[in-house]
PDB file of C-alpha atoms (C1' of nucleotides) in Angstrom:
ATOM      1  CA  UNK B  28      29.614  43.480  -1.425  1.00  0.00           C
ATOM      2  CA  UNK B  29      30.139  40.260   0.834  1.00  0.00           C
ATOM      3  CA  UNK B  30      32.985  39.622   3.778  1.00  0.00           C
ATOM      4  CA  UNK B  31      34.628  37.338   0.975  1.00  0.00           C
ATOM      5  CA  UNK B  32      35.990  40.251  -0.479  1.00  0.00           C
ATOM      6  CA  UNK B  33      37.404  42.396   2.805  1.00  0.00           C
ATOM      7  CA  UNK B  34      39.241  38.912   3.660  1.00  0.00           C
ATOM      8  CA  UNK B  35      40.708  38.457   0.439  1.00  0.00           C
ATOM      9  CA  UNK B  36      41.293  41.784  -0.344  1.00  0.00           C
ATOM     10  CA  UNK B  37      43.555  41.991   2.399  1.00  0.00           C
ATOM     11  CA  UNK B  38      44.641  38.481   1.626  1.00  0.00           C
ATOM     12  CA  UNK B  39      46.413  39.630  -1.616  1.00  0.00           C
ATOM     13  CA  UNK B  40      48.606  43.123   0.070  1.00  0.00           C
ATOM     14  CA  UNK B  41      48.816  40.354   3.556  1.00  0.00           C
ATOM     15  CA  UNK B  42      52.710  39.528   2.783  1.00  0.00           C
ATOM     16  CA  UNK B  43      55.901  41.097   2.198  1.00  0.00           C
ATOM     17  CA  UNK B  44      57.044  40.236  -1.191  1.00  0.00           C
ATOM     18  CA  UNK B  45      54.453  42.386  -2.792  1.00  0.00           C
ATOM     19  CA  UNK B  46      54.741  45.051  -0.306  1.00  0.00           C
ATOM     20  CA  UNK B  47      58.300  46.018  -1.568  1.00  0.00           C
ATOM     21  CA  UNK B  48      57.139  45.913  -5.130  1.00  0.00           C
ATOM     22  CA  UNK B  49      54.205  47.658  -4.430  1.00  0.00           C
ATOM     23  CA  UNK B  50      56.421  50.598  -2.291  1.00  0.00           C
ATOM     24  CA  UNK B  51      58.792  49.978  -5.614  1.00  0.00           C
ATOM     25  CA  UNK B  52      56.287  50.837  -7.348  1.00  0.00           C
ATOM     26  CA  UNK B  53      54.590  53.926  -5.841  1.00  0.00           C
ATOM     27  CA  UNK B  54      57.127  56.759  -8.054  1.00  0.00           C
ATOM     28  CA  UNK B  55      57.078  55.217 -10.959  1.00  0.00           C
ATOM     29  CA  UNK B  56      55.854  52.340 -13.366  1.00  0.00           C
ATOM     30  CA  UNK B  57      58.019  49.962 -14.482  1.00  0.00           C
ATOM     31  CA  UNK B  58      59.102  46.184 -15.760  1.00  0.00           C
ATOM     32  CA  UNK B  59      59.538  43.189 -14.616  1.00  0.00           C
ATOM     33  CA  UNK B  60      63.168  42.795 -14.980  1.00  0.00           C
ATOM     34  CA  UNK B  61      63.304  46.558 -12.814  1.00  0.00           C
ATOM     35  CA  UNK B  62      61.423  45.036 -10.341  1.00  0.00           C
ATOM     36  CA  UNK B  63      63.406  42.144 -10.029  1.00  0.00           C
ATOM     37  CA  UNK B  64      67.010  43.748  -9.441  1.00  0.00           C
ATOM     38  CA  UNK B  65      64.629  46.390  -7.488  1.00  0.00           C
ATOM     39  CA  UNK B  66      63.793  43.584  -4.470  1.00  0.00           C
ATOM     40  CA  UNK B  67      66.198  41.269  -4.683  1.00  0.00           C
ATOM     41  CA  UNK B  68      63.952  38.348  -5.436  1.00  0.00           C
ATOM     42  CA  UNK B  69      63.669  35.520  -8.542  1.00  0.00           C
ATOM     43  CA  UNK B  70      61.811  36.107 -11.205  1.00  0.00           C
ATOM     44  CA  UNK B  71      59.217  33.787 -10.746  1.00  0.00           C
ATOM     45  CA  UNK B  72      58.933  34.740  -7.779  1.00  0.00           C
ATOM     46  CA  UNK B  73      58.055  38.579  -9.174  1.00  0.00           C
ATOM     47  CA  UNK B  74      55.454  37.522 -11.517  1.00  0.00           C
ATOM     48  CA  UNK B  75      53.740  35.173  -9.074  1.00  0.00           C
ATOM     49  CA  UNK B  76      53.345  38.602  -7.135  1.00  0.00           C
ATOM     50  CA  UNK B  77      52.403  40.339  -9.365  1.00  0.00           C
ATOM     51  CA  UNK B  78      49.904  38.481 -10.874  1.00  0.00           C
ATOM     52  CA  UNK B  79      47.678  37.643  -8.247  1.00  0.00           C
ATOM     53  CA  UNK B  80      48.763  41.684  -7.328  1.00  0.00           C
ATOM     54  CA  UNK B  81      46.868  42.100 -10.904  1.00  0.00           C
ATOM     55  CA  UNK B  82      44.000  39.408 -10.051  1.00  0.00           C
ATOM     56  CA  UNK B  83      42.783  42.571  -7.661  1.00  0.00           C
ATOM     57  CA  UNK B  84      43.344  45.383  -9.582  1.00  0.00           C
ATOM     58  CA  UNK B  85      46.241  46.623  -6.812  1.00  0.00           C
ATOM     59  CA  UNK B  86      48.297  46.485 -10.404  1.00  0.00           C
ATOM     60  CA  UNK B  87      48.223  47.202 -13.832  1.00  0.00           C
ATOM     61  CA  UNK B  88      49.905  46.506 -16.361  1.00  0.00           C
ATOM     62  CA  UNK B  89      51.251  47.769 -20.572  1.00  0.00           C
ATOM     63  CA  UNK B  90      52.916  46.097 -22.655  1.00  0.00           C
ATOM     64  CA  UNK B  91      55.649  47.759 -24.679  1.00  0.00           C
ATOM     65  CA  UNK B  92      57.815  45.317 -27.423  1.00  0.00           C
ATOM     66  CA  UNK B  93      58.733  43.090 -25.063  1.00  0.00           C
ATOM     67  CA  UNK B  94      58.572  44.327 -22.109  1.00  0.00           C
ATOM     68  CA  UNK B  95      55.394  44.679 -19.982  1.00  0.00           C
ATOM     69  CA  UNK B  96      55.213  47.455 -17.645  1.00  0.00           C
ATOM     70  CA  UNK B  97      53.653  47.110 -14.617  1.00  0.00           C
ATOM     71  CA  UNK B  98      51.854  50.554 -12.552  1.00  0.00           C
ATOM     72  CA  UNK B  99      50.348  51.208  -8.737  1.00  0.00           C
ATOM     73  CA  UNK B 100      46.624  51.997  -9.616  1.00  0.00           C
ATOM     74  CA  UNK B 101      47.201  53.953  -6.401  1.00  0.00           C
ATOM     75  CA  UNK B 102      43.601  55.036  -5.345  1.00  0.00           C
ATOM     76  CA  UNK B 103      42.613  52.663  -3.136  1.00  0.00           C
ATOM     77  CA  UNK B 104      46.115  51.108  -2.395  1.00  0.00           C
ATOM     78  CA  UNK B 105      48.093  54.568  -1.129  1.00  0.00           C
ATOM     79  CA  UNK B 106      45.338  56.143   1.024  1.00  0.00           C
ATOM     80  CA  UNK B 107      45.065  52.087   2.325  1.00  0.00           C
ATOM     81  CA  UNK B 108      48.626  52.464   3.508  1.00  0.00           C
ATOM     82  CA  UNK B 109      48.033  56.019   4.851  1.00  0.00           C
ATOM     83  CA  UNK B 110      45.938  54.327   7.313  1.00  0.00           C
ATOM     84  CA  UNK B 111      47.463  51.906   8.802  1.00  0.00           C
ATOM     85  CA  UNK B 112      50.702  55.063   9.003  1.00  0.00           C
ATOM     86  CA  UNK B 113      48.930  56.931  10.688  1.00  0.00           C
ATOM     87  CA  UNK B 114      47.979  53.540  13.150  1.00  0.00           C
ATOM     88  CA  UNK B 115      51.319  52.172  13.669  1.00  0.00           C
ATOM     89  CA  UNK B 116      52.072  56.310  14.798  1.00  0.00           C
ATOM     90  CA  UNK B 117      48.861  56.471  16.926  1.00  0.00           C
ATOM     91  CA  UNK B 118      49.274  52.678  18.415  1.00  0.00           C
ATOM     92  CA  UNK B 119      52.650  51.363  17.864  1.00  0.00           C
ATOM     93  CA  UNK B 120      54.313  53.454  19.601  1.00  0.00           C
ATOM     94  CA  UNK B 121      56.554  50.301  20.750  1.00  0.00           C
ATOM     95  CA  UNK B 122      58.939  49.284  17.742  1.00  0.00           C
ATOM     96  CA  UNK B 123      55.142  47.489  17.717  1.00  0.00           C
ATOM     97  CA  UNK B 124      55.623  45.277  14.247  1.00  0.00           C
ATOM     98  CA  UNK B 125      59.776  45.951  14.205  1.00  0.00           C
ATOM     99  CA  UNK B 126      60.008  43.373  17.178  1.00  0.00           C
ATOM    100  CA  UNK B 127      57.633  40.401  18.553  1.00  0.00           C
ATOM    101  CA  UNK B 128      54.642  42.558  20.263  1.00  0.00           C
ATOM    102  CA  UNK B 129      52.694  42.447  17.827  1.00  0.00           C
ATOM    103  CA  UNK B 130      52.801  38.444  18.094  1.00  0.00           C
ATOM    104  CA  UNK B 131      53.802  38.476  14.986  1.00  0.00           C
ATOM    105  CA  UNK B 132      57.422  37.412  13.499  1.00  0.00           C
ATOM    106  CA  UNK B 133      58.696  39.954  10.945  1.00  0.00           C
ATOM    107  CA  UNK B 134      60.044  38.184   7.765  1.00  0.00           C
TER     108      UNK B 134
ATOM    109  CA  UNK I1062      58.090  52.668   9.828  1.00  0.00           C
ATOM    110  CA  UNK I1063      58.748  49.914   7.663  1.00  0.00           C
ATOM    111  CA  UNK I1064      57.101  47.837   5.093  1.00  0.00           C
ATOM    112  CA  UNK I1065      57.166  44.883   8.032  1.00  0.00           C
ATOM    113  CA  UNK I1066      54.322  47.565   9.823  1.00  0.00           C
ATOM    114  CA  UNK I1067      52.431  47.509   6.479  1.00  0.00           C
ATOM    115  CA  UNK I1068      52.301  42.810   5.900  1.00  0.00           C
ATOM    116  CA  UNK I1069      51.601  42.370   9.350  1.00  0.00           C
ATOM    117  CA  UNK I1070      48.726  44.464   9.572  1.00  0.00           C
ATOM    118  CA  UNK I1071      46.871  43.058   6.356  1.00  0.00           C
ATOM    119  CA  UNK I1072      48.011  39.604   8.155  1.00  0.00           C
ATOM    120  CA  UNK I1073      45.603  40.232  10.614  1.00  0.00           C
ATOM    121  CA  UNK I1074      42.773  40.915   8.488  1.00  0.00           C
ATOM    122  CA  UNK I1075      43.956  38.418   5.969  1.00  0.00           C
ATOM    123  CA  UNK I1076      40.976  35.705   7.573  1.00  0.00           C
ATOM    124  CA  UNK I1077      37.184  35.592   6.817  1.00  0.00           C
ATOM    125  CA  UNK I1078      36.308  35.452  11.067  1.00  0.00           C
ATOM    126  CA  UNK I1079      38.179  37.682  11.517  1.00  0.00           C
ATOM    127  CA  UNK I1080      36.255  40.081   9.073  1.00  0.00           C
ATOM    128  CA  UNK I1081      33.182  38.609  10.416  1.00  0.00           C
ATOM    129  CA  UNK I1082      34.431  40.118  14.031  1.00  0.00           C
ATOM    130  CA  UNK I1083      33.956  43.356  12.617  1.00  0.00           C
ATOM    131  CA  UNK I1084      31.683  43.471  11.111  1.00  0.00           C
ATOM    132  CA  UNK I1085      30.032  42.485  14.633  1.00  0.00           C
ATOM    133  CA  UNK I1086      31.271  44.905  15.927  1.00  0.00           C
ATOM    134  CA  UNK I1087      30.192  47.601  13.608  1.00  0.00           C
ATOM    135  CA  UNK I1088      27.074  49.085  15.119  1.00  0.00           C
ATOM    136  CA  UNK I1089      27.987  48.207  18.796  1.00  0.00           C
ATOM    137  CA  UNK I1090      29.989  46.446  21.527  1.00  0.00           C
ATOM    138  CA  UNK I1091      29.857  42.896  22.360  1.00  0.00           C
ATOM    139  CA  UNK I1092      30.942  40.604  25.251  1.00  0.00           C
ATOM    140  CA  UNK I1093      32.788  37.214  23.120  1.00  0.00           C
ATOM    141  CA  UNK I1094      29.672  34.873  24.584  1.00  0.00           C
ATOM    142  CA  UNK I1095      27.582  37.638  22.598  1.00  0.00           C
ATOM    143  CA  UNK I1096      30.295  37.412  19.450  1.00  0.00           C
ATOM    144  CA  UNK I1097      30.359  33.766  19.598  1.00  0.00           C
ATOM    145  CA  UNK I1098      26.671  33.503  19.382  1.00  0.00           C
ATOM    146  CA  UNK I1099      26.341  36.088  15.960  1.00  0.00           C
ATOM    147  CA  UNK I1100      30.048  34.782  14.176  1.00  0.00           C
ATOM    148  CA  UNK I1101      28.144  31.016  15.262  1.00  0.00           C
ATOM    149  CA  UNK I1102      31.802  30.089  15.477  1.00  0.00           C
ATOM    150  CA  UNK I1103      33.428  27.259  18.588  1.00  0.00           C
ATOM    151  CA  UNK I1104      35.006  29.748  21.651  1.00  0.00           C
ATOM    152  CA  UNK I1105      38.768  29.287  21.457  1.00  0.00           C
ATOM    153  CA  UNK I1106      38.429  29.645  17.558  1.00  0.00           C
ATOM    154  CA  UNK I1107      36.220  34.184  18.867  1.00  0.00           C
ATOM    155  CA  UNK I1108      39.124  34.233  21.465  1.00  0.00           C
ATOM    156  CA  UNK I1109      42.314  33.462  19.526  1.00  0.00           C
ATOM    157  CA  UNK I1110      41.000  35.887  16.632  1.00  0.00           C
ATOM    158  CA  UNK I1111      40.448  38.882  19.569  1.00  0.00           C
ATOM    159  CA  UNK I1112      43.421  38.480  20.221  1.00  0.00           C
ATOM    160  CA  UNK I1113      45.682  38.988  18.084  1.00  0.00           C
ATOM    161  CA  UNK I1114      43.247  41.778  16.333  1.00  0.00           C
ATOM    162  CA  UNK I1115      43.725  43.163  19.889  1.00  0.00           C
ATOM    163  CA  UNK I1116      47.193  43.031  19.737  1.00  0.00           C
ATOM    164  CA  UNK I1117      46.866  45.355  16.546  1.00  0.00           C
ATOM    165  CA  UNK I1118      44.517  47.291  18.084  1.00  0.00           C
ATOM    166  CA  UNK I1119      42.497  47.078  15.938  1.00  0.00           C
ATOM    167  CA  UNK I1120      39.658  46.372  18.436  1.00  0.00           C
ATOM    168  CA  UNK I1121      39.984  46.840  22.281  1.00  0.00           C
ATOM    169  CA  UNK I1122      38.613  45.791  25.384  1.00  0.00           C
ATOM    170  CA  UNK I1123      36.856  46.718  29.197  1.00  0.00           C
ATOM    171  CA  UNK I1124      36.364  43.521  31.558  1.00  0.00           C
ATOM    172  CA  UNK I1125      32.401  44.048  33.140  1.00  0.00           C
ATOM    173  CA  UNK I1126      31.957  41.707  35.997  1.00  0.00           C
ATOM    174  CA  UNK I1127      33.047  38.623  34.083  1.00  0.00           C
ATOM    175  CA  UNK I1128      32.460  39.798  30.550  1.00  0.00           C
ATOM    176  CA  UNK I1129      34.869  41.154  29.003  1.00  0.00           C
ATOM    177  CA  UNK I1130      32.861  43.098  26.184  1.00  0.00           C
ATOM    178  CA  UNK I1131      34.443  43.825  22.916  1.00  0.00           C
ATOM    179  CA  UNK I1132      34.359  46.831  20.728  1.00  0.00           C
ATOM    180  CA  UNK I1133      36.315  47.584  17.171  1.00  0.00           C
ATOM    181  CA  UNK I1134      38.249  51.036  17.238  1.00  0.00           C
ATOM    182  CA  UNK I1135      36.391  52.644  13.864  1.00  0.00           C
ATOM    183  CA  UNK I1136      39.405  55.362  13.298  1.00  0.00           C
ATOM    184  CA  UNK I1137      41.649  52.853  10.844  1.00  0.00           C
ATOM    185  CA  UNK I1138      39.622  50.462  10.153  1.00  0.00           C
ATOM    186  CA  UNK I1139      36.126  51.757   9.010  1.00  0.00           C
ATOM    187  CA  UNK I1140      38.007  54.201   6.657  1.00  0.00           C
ATOM    188  CA  UNK I1141      39.687  50.998   5.362  1.00  0.00           C
ATOM    189  CA  UNK I1142      36.782  49.398   4.645  1.00  0.00           C
ATOM    190  CA  UNK I1143      35.186  51.809   3.126  1.00  0.00           C
ATOM    191  CA  UNK I1144      38.093  52.222   0.863  1.00  0.00           C
ATOM    192  CA  UNK I1145      37.990  48.402  -0.099  1.00  0.00           C
ATOM    193  CA  UNK I1146      34.159  48.880  -0.857  1.00  0.00           C
ATOM    194  CA  UNK I1147      34.562  51.646  -3.506  1.00  0.00           C
ATOM    195  CA  UNK I1148      37.895  49.791  -4.945  1.00  0.00           C
ATOM    196  CA  UNK I1149      35.273  46.358  -5.692  1.00  0.00           C
ATOM    197  CA  UNK I1150      32.418  48.574  -6.493  1.00  0.00           C
ATOM    198  CA  UNK I1151      34.814  49.628  -9.422  1.00  0.00           C
ATOM    199  CA  UNK I1152      37.053  46.744 -10.454  1.00  0.00           C
ATOM    200  CA  UNK I1153      35.040  43.406  -9.415  1.00  0.00           C
ATOM    201  CA  UNK I1154      31.834  44.459 -11.086  1.00  0.00           C
ATOM    202  CA  UNK I1155      32.355  41.013 -12.150  1.00  0.00           C
ATOM    203  CA  UNK I1156      31.568  39.413  -9.392  1.00  0.00           C
ATOM    204  CA  UNK I1157      34.994  38.880  -8.839  1.00  0.00           C
ATOM    205  CA  UNK I1158      36.217  37.405  -4.534  1.00  0.00           C
ATOM    206  CA  UNK I1159      32.563  36.302  -5.493  1.00  0.00           C
ATOM    207  CA  UNK I1160      33.734  33.383  -7.119  1.00  0.00           C
ATOM    208  CA  UNK I1161      36.810  32.515  -8.867  1.00  0.00           C
ATOM    209  CA  UNK I1162      38.494  35.278 -10.776  1.00  0.00           C
ATOM    210  CA  UNK I1163      41.077  37.072  -8.451  1.00  0.00           C
ATOM    211  CA  UNK I1164      42.494  33.776  -7.992  1.00  0.00           C
ATOM    212  CA  UNK I1165      41.065  33.033  -4.855  1.00  0.00           C
ATOM    213  CA  UNK I1166      38.867  30.841  -3.644  1.00  0.00           C
ATOM    214  CA  UNK I1167      36.148  31.856  -0.795  1.00  0.00           C
ATOM    215  CA  UNK I1168      35.727  30.313   2.289  1.00  0.00           C
TER     216      UNK I1168
ATOM    217  C1'  DA R1495      36.538  27.734  50.061  1.00  0.00           C
ATOM    218  C1'  DA R1496      33.620  25.063  46.662  1.00  0.00           C
ATOM    219  C1'  DT R1497      31.370  25.352  42.473  1.00  0.00           C
ATOM    220  C1'  DA R1498      30.198  27.544  38.489  1.00  0.00           C
ATOM    221  C1'  DC R1499      30.029  30.572  34.547  1.00  0.00           C
ATOM    222  C1'  DA R1500      32.764  33.379  31.416  1.00  0.00           C
ATOM    223  C1'  DT R1501      37.034  33.483  28.255  1.00  0.00           C
ATOM    224  C1'  DA R1502      41.662  32.970  27.943  1.00  0.00           C
ATOM    225  C1'  DT R1503      45.894  30.111  26.750  1.00  0.00           C
ATOM    226  C1'  DG R1504      49.589  26.185  24.634  1.00  0.00           C
ATOM    227  C1'  DA R1505      50.946  22.492  21.392  1.00  0.00           C
ATOM    228  C1'  DA R1506      49.465  19.776  18.226  1.00  0.00           C
ATOM    229  C1'  DT R1507      47.715  19.177  13.366  1.00  0.00           C
ATOM    230  C1'  DT R1508      45.496  20.700   9.107  1.00  0.00           C
ATOM    231  C1'  DA R1509      44.794  23.813   6.199  1.00  0.00           C
ATOM    232  C1'  DG R1510      46.271  27.607   3.054  1.00  0.00           C
ATOM    233  C1'  DA R1511      49.185  30.859   0.861  1.00  0.00           C
ATOM    234  C1'  DT R1512      54.054  31.457  -0.755  1.00  0.00           C
ATOM    235  C1'  DT R1513      58.094  29.642  -2.590  1.00  0.00           C
ATOM    236  C1'  DT R1514      60.493  27.021  -5.832  1.00  0.00           C
ATOM    237  C1'  DC R1515      62.225  24.861  -9.462  1.00  0.00           C
ATOM    238  C1'  DA R1516      61.475  23.001 -15.002  1.00  0.00           C
ATOM    239  C1'  DT R1517      59.366  25.086 -18.454  1.00  0.00           C
ATOM    240  C1'  DA R1518      56.296  27.270 -21.048  1.00  0.00           C
ATOM    241  C1'  DT R1519      54.464  31.756 -23.731  1.00  0.00           C
ATOM    242  C1'  DG R1520      55.194  35.758 -27.039  1.00  0.00           C
ATOM    243  C1'  DA R1521      57.688  39.160 -28.773  1.00  0.00           C
ATOM    244  C1'  DA R1522      62.104  41.673 -31.023  1.00  0.00           C
ATOM    245  C1'  DT R1523      66.383  40.127 -33.620  1.00  0.00           C
ATOM    246  C1'  DA R1524      69.730  38.158 -36.670  1.00  0.00           C
TER     247       DA R1524
ATOM    248  C1'  DT L1489      62.434  30.862 -39.314  1.00  0.00           C
ATOM    249  C1'  DA L1490      65.617  29.801 -35.016  1.00  0.00           C
ATOM    250  C1'  DT L1491      67.681  32.355 -31.851  1.00  0.00           C
ATOM    251  C1'  DT L1492      66.901  35.720 -27.435  1.00  0.00           C
ATOM    252  C1'  DC L1493      64.887  38.036 -24.176  1.00  0.00           C
ATOM    253  C1'  DA L1494      61.521  39.193 -21.329  1.00  0.00           C
ATOM    254  C1'  DT L1495      57.778  37.365 -18.385  1.00  0.00           C
ATOM    255  C1'  DA L1496      54.449  33.835 -17.485  1.00  0.00           C
ATOM    256  C1'  DT L1497      52.206  29.053 -16.178  1.00  0.00           C
ATOM    257  C1'  DG L1498      52.681  25.039 -13.131  1.00  0.00           C
ATOM    258  C1'  DA L1499      52.948  21.267  -9.605  1.00  0.00           C
ATOM    259  C1'  DA L1500      55.538  19.870  -5.922  1.00  0.00           C
ATOM    260  C1'  DA L1501      57.286  21.312  -1.203  1.00  0.00           C
ATOM    261  C1'  DT L1502      58.208  24.387   2.248  1.00  0.00           C
ATOM    262  C1'  DC L1503      55.579  28.238   5.384  1.00  0.00           C
ATOM    263  C1'  DT L1504      53.047  30.270   7.767  1.00  0.00           C
ATOM    264  C1'  DA L1505      48.640  31.578  10.523  1.00  0.00           C
ATOM    265  C1'  DA L1506      44.315  29.117  11.545  1.00  0.00           C
ATOM    266  C1'  DT L1507      42.133  25.697  13.693  1.00  0.00           C
ATOM    267  C1'  DT L1508      41.453  21.747  17.468  1.00  0.00           C
ATOM    268  C1'  DC L1509      41.108  20.494  21.999  1.00  0.00           C
ATOM    269  C1'  DA L1510      42.423  19.835  26.207  1.00  0.00           C
ATOM    270  C1'  DT L1511      43.057  23.186  30.096  1.00  0.00           C
ATOM    271  C1'  DA L1512      44.204  26.798  33.078  1.00  0.00           C
ATOM    272  C1'  DT L1513      42.689  31.420  34.639  1.00  0.00           C
ATOM    273  C1'  DG L1514      39.882  34.843  36.576  1.00  0.00           C
ATOM    274  C1'  DT L1515      35.453  36.979  39.026  1.00  0.00           C
ATOM    275  C1'  DA L1516      31.224  35.825  40.478  1.00  0.00           C
ATOM    276  C1'  DT L1517      27.761  33.380  43.290  1.00  0.00           C
ATOM    277  C1'  DT L1518      26.538  29.665  46.577  1.00  0.00           C
TER     278       DT L1518
END
DNA sequence: AATACATATGAATTAGATTTCATATGAATA
DNA sequence: TATTCATATGAAATCTAATTCATATGTATT
């Protein structure tokens, strides 16, 4: 294990579309067309995002006919999101991250 | 809470220097000069990195004389790093993240 | 009060990740 | 087997965050 492991993992998640996809898969596995429709973005964009999420095993795939069903590997990501939620509840009561307070643009 | 909260948090951590700083502060609080020396990088680089980590309350500061002592807010980041470590142990036995397998450059 | 030391800040540049768009692949159906 | 549907892939363009470098601020020391 080295520092690359950690920052590359974070880099993979540092993207609003990928967050959308993760939330979209939180309750139920879905094929790409469904993800596209729910997220409301262009096909190849979703495909690229899924591809890098898959590379880090954040999502996994199975083939069913001509569809590919993506599902979330919840072991890591779900507790991780909970940690952020807790963190934000404690530290971002100022609507931080929802405005400019954290020094970053929102999407 | 909205998606911005999550992806902005990850964005803040998606950087090798910031990881270095976090590891550097893991056991003991340090002033900026010490961090600079340990990480072996230029001053303003460290200052900028600390500033954005502080904006998300990942680190905190206290002033002591002319020095500023930074310390880690361990509540969120330590369990988060542990999750990644566990994830990598399960999924990256291929020296993934240490080579090109995950589809990303290392630093 | 002038100087030195410690650190922060701003703006231009650079680097790296996402987007876009055209095209490829692969499974099913006619 | 030709066509369609579902999805992936590659490369160029675009965006965004990190880096760089010059300068500012703030605290202590003389």
